Short mmCIF file of C-alpha atoms in Angstrom, two decimals:
data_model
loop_
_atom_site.label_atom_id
_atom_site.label_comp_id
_atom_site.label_asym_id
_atom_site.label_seq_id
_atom_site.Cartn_x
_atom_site.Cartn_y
_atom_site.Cartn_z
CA UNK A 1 -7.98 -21.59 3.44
CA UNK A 2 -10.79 -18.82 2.95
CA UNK A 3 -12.52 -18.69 -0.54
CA UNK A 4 -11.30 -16.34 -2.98
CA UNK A 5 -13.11 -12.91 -3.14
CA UNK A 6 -15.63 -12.97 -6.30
CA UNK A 7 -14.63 -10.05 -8.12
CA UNK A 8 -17.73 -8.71 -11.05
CA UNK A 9 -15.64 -6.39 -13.38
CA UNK A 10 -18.14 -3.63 -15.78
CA UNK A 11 -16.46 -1.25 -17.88
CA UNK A 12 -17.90 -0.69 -21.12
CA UNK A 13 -14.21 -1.16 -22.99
CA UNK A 14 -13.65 -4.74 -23.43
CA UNK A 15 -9.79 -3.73 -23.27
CA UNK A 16 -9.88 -2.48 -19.76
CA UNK A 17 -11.94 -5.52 -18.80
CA UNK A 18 -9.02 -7.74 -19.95
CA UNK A 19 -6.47 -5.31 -18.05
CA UNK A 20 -7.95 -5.31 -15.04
CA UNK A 21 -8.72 -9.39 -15.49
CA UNK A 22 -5.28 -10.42 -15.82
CA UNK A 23 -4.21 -7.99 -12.82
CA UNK A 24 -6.80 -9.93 -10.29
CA UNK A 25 -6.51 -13.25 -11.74
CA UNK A 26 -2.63 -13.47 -10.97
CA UNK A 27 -3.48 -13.32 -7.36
CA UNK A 28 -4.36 -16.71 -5.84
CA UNK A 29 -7.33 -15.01 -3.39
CA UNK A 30 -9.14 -13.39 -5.94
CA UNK A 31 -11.29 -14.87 -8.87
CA UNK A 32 -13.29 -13.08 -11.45
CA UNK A 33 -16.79 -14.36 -11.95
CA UNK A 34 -18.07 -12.08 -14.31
CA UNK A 35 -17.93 -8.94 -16.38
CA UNK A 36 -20.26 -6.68 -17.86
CA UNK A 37 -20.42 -3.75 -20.29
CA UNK A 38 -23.52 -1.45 -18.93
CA UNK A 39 -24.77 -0.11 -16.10
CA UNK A 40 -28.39 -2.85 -16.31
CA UNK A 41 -26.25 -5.96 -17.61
CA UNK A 42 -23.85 -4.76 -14.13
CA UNK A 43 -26.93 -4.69 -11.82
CA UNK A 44 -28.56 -8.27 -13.67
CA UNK A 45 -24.60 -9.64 -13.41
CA UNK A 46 -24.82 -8.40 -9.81
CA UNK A 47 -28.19 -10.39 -9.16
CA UNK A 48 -27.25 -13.53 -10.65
CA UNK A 49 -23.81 -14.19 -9.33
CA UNK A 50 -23.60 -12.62 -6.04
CA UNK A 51 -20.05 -10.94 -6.50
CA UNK A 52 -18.10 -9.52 -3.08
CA UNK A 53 -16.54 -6.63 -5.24
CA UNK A 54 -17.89 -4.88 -7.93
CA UNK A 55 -15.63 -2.44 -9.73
CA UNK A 56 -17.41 0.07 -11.71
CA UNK A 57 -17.06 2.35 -14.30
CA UNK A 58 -19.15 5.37 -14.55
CA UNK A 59 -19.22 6.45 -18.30
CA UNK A 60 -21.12 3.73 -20.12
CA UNK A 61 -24.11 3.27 -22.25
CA UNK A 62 -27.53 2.36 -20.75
CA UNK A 63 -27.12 3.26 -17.56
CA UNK A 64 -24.40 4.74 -15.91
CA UNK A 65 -22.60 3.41 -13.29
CA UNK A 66 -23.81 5.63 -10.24
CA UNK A 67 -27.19 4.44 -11.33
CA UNK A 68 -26.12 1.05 -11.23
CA UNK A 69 -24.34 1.16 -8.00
CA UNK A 70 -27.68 2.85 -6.81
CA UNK A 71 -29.63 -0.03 -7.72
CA UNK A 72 -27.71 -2.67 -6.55
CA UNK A 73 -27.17 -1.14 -3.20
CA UNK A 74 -30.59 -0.68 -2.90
CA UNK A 75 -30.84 -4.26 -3.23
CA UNK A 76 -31.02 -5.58 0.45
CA UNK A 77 -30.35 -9.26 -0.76
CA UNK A 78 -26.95 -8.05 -2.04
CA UNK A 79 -23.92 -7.34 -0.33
CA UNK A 80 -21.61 -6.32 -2.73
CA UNK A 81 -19.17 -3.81 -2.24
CA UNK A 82 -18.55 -1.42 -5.49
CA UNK A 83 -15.56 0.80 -6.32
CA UNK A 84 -15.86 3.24 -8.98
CA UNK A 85 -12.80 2.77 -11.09
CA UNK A 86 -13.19 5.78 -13.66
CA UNK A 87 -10.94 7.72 -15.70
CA UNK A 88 -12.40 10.87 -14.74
CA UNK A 89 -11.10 12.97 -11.84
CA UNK A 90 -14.21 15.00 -10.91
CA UNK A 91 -15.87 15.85 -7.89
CA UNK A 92 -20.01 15.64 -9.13
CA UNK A 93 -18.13 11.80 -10.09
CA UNK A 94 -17.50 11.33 -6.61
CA UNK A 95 -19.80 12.45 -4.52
CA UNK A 96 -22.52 11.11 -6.32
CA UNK A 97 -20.50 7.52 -6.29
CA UNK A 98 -20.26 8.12 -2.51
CA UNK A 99 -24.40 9.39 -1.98
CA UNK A 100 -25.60 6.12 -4.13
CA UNK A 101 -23.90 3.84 -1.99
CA UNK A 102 -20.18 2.56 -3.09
CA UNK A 103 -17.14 2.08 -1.09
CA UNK A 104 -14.20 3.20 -2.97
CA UNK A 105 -13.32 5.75 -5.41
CA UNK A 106 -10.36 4.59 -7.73
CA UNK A 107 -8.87 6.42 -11.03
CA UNK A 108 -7.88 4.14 -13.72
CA UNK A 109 -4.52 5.31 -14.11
CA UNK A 110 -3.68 4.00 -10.63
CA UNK A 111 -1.13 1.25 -10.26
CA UNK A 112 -1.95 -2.67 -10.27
CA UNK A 113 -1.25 -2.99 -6.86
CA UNK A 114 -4.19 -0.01 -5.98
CA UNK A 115 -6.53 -1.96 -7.41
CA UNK A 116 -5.47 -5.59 -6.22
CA UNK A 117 -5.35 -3.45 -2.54
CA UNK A 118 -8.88 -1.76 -2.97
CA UNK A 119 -10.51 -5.22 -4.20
CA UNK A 120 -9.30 -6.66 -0.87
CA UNK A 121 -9.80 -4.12 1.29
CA UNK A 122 -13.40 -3.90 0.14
CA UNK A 123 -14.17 -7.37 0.29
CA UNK A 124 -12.97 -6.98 4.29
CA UNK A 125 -15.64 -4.64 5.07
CA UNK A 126 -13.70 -1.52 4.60
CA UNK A 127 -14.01 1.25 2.35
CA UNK A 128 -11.01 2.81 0.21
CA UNK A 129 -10.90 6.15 -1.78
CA UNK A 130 -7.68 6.44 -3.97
CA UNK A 131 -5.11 9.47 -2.57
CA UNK A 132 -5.99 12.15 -4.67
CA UNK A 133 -9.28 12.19 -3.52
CA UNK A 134 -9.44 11.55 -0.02
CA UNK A 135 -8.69 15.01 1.10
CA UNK A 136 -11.35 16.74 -0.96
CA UNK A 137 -13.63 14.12 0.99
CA UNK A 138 -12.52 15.18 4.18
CA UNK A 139 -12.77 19.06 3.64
CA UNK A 140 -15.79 18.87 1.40
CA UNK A 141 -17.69 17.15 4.38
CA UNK A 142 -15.82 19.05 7.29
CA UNK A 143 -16.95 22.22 5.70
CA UNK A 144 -20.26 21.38 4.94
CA UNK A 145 -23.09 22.26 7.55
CA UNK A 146 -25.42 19.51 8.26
CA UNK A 147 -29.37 19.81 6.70
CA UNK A 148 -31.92 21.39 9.29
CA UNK A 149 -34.32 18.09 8.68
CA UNK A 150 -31.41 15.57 9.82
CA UNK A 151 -30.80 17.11 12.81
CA UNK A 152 -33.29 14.97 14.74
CA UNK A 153 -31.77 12.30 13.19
CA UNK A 154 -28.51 12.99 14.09
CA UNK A 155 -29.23 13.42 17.48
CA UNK A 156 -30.46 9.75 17.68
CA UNK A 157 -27.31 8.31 15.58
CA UNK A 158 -25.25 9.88 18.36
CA UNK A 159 -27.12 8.58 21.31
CA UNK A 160 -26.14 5.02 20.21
CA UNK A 161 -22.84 5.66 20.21
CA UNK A 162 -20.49 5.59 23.48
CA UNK A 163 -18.18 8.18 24.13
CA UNK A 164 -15.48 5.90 23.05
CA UNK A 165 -16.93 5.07 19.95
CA UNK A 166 -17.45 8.81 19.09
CA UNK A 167 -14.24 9.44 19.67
CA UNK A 168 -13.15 6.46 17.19
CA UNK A 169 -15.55 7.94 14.70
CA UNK A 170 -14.29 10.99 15.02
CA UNK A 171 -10.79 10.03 13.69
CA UNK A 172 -12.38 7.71 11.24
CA UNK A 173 -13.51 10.75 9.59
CA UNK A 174 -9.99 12.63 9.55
CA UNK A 175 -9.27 9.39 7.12
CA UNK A 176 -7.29 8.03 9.86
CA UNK A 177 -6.20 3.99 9.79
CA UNK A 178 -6.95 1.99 12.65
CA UNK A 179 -3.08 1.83 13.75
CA UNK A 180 -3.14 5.63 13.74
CA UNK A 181 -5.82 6.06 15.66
CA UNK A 182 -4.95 3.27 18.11
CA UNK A 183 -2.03 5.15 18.39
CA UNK A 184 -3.74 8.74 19.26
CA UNK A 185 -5.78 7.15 21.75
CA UNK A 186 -3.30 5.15 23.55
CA UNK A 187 -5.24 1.79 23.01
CA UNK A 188 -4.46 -1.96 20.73
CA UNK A 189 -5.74 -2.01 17.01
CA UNK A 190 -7.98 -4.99 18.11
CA UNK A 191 -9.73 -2.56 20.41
CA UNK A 192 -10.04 0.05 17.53
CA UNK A 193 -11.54 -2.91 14.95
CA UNK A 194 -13.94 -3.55 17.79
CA UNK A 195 -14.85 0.17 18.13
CA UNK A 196 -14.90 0.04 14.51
CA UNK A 197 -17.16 -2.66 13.99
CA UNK A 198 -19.62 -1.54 16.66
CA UNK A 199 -19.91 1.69 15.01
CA UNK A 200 -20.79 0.70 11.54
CA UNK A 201 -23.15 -1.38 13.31
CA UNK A 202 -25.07 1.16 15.37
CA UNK A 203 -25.27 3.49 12.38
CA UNK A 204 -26.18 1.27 9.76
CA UNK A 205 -23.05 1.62 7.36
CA UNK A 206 -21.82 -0.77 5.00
CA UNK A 207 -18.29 0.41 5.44
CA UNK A 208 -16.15 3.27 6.56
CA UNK A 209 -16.29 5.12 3.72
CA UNK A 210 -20.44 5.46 4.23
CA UNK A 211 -20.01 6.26 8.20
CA UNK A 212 -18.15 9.15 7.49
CA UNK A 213 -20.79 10.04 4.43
CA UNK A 214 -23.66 9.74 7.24
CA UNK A 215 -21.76 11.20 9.79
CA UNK A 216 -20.84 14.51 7.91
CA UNK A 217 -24.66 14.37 6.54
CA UNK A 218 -26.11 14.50 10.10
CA UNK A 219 -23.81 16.80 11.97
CA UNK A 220 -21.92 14.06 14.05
CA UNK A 221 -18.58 14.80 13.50
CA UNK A 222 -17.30 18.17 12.24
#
């Protein structure tokens, strides 16, 4: 039997912290190991007890929680993965959560079951944006011209990549699962999670979520 994902809960309402507690701690692969109240007691809690999944609120006093995710992504010693769970719906929210580094993008008044699937998906090395928001992703990247100065970068993130795995990416990006695109290019889900995996690899992304971030940002995938 695997260990139980290590789960560091910061919200800055003690409430919601005891919410979202008993929703993770009635499932028998999760444990909670900490919780904190502000963005610098999340990035200290983040040091000290090595979570898997982090989920964060942004409003909170101190430091926000985009800062916070910024820091402890920065942090090459710790591999956390951190979904924004916020009460706000707004798009500065989210694509500043996205830029500074977390995986998922959750609203609080999503159902227990979002956020016992998001803290699992997460802790497998995928990324997870709740419903509502992954189409504004999608069309605020697809419509978004890459930066002159990344272009020369781009160009070298797409020479690593095979054909194959371009073609994986590019699906990726259109928010597509790996059955679905397994399915579009007539080839086994294994193969896909191997294309996958390669992928994140060559381009230096913690998750799916930040390979379509980078490749938007650098003009690989339109």
């Amino acid at each position: 039997m695997s260990d139980p994902i290590r789960v560091l809960l910061v919200d800055d309402h003690e409430m919601l912290r005891a919410g979202f507690r008993t929703i993770l701690d009635s499932q028998p692969d999760i444990t909670i190991v900490g919780e904190a109240a502000t963005g610098a007691e999340a990035v200290a809690a983040a040091s000290a007890l090595r979570p898997d999944v982090i989920t964060m609120d942004v409003q909170m006093p101190d430091m926000d929680g985009i800062e916070a995710t910024r820091r402890i992504v920065a942090d090459g010693d710790l591999q956390a993965a951190i979904a924004i769970v916020t009460t706000f719906d707004r798009d500065d929210y989210l694509f500043s959560a996205l830029d500074a580094g977390a995986s998922g993008f959750l609203l609080k008044n999503s159902g227990p079951e979002d956020l016992i699937a998001a803290v699992r998906v997460l802790a497998a090395g995928d990324g997870m944006l709740a419903p509502e928001v992954t189409r504004r992703v999608v069309q605020r990247y697809a419509t978004t011209a890459p930066e002159a100065a990344t272009a020369s970068t781009g160009l070298e993130l797409a020479e690593r990549l095979t054909d194959r795995e371009a073609e994986v990416l590019a699906l990726v990006a259109e928010a597509m699962s790996n059955a679905e695109i397994a399915a579009s290019l007539f080839i086994g889900e294994a193969t896909v999670k191997t294309h996958v995996s390669r992928v994140l690899q060559k381009l230096g992304a913690r998750d799916r979520v930040q390979a379509v971030v980078l490749a938007h940002r650098h003009g690989l995938v339109r």
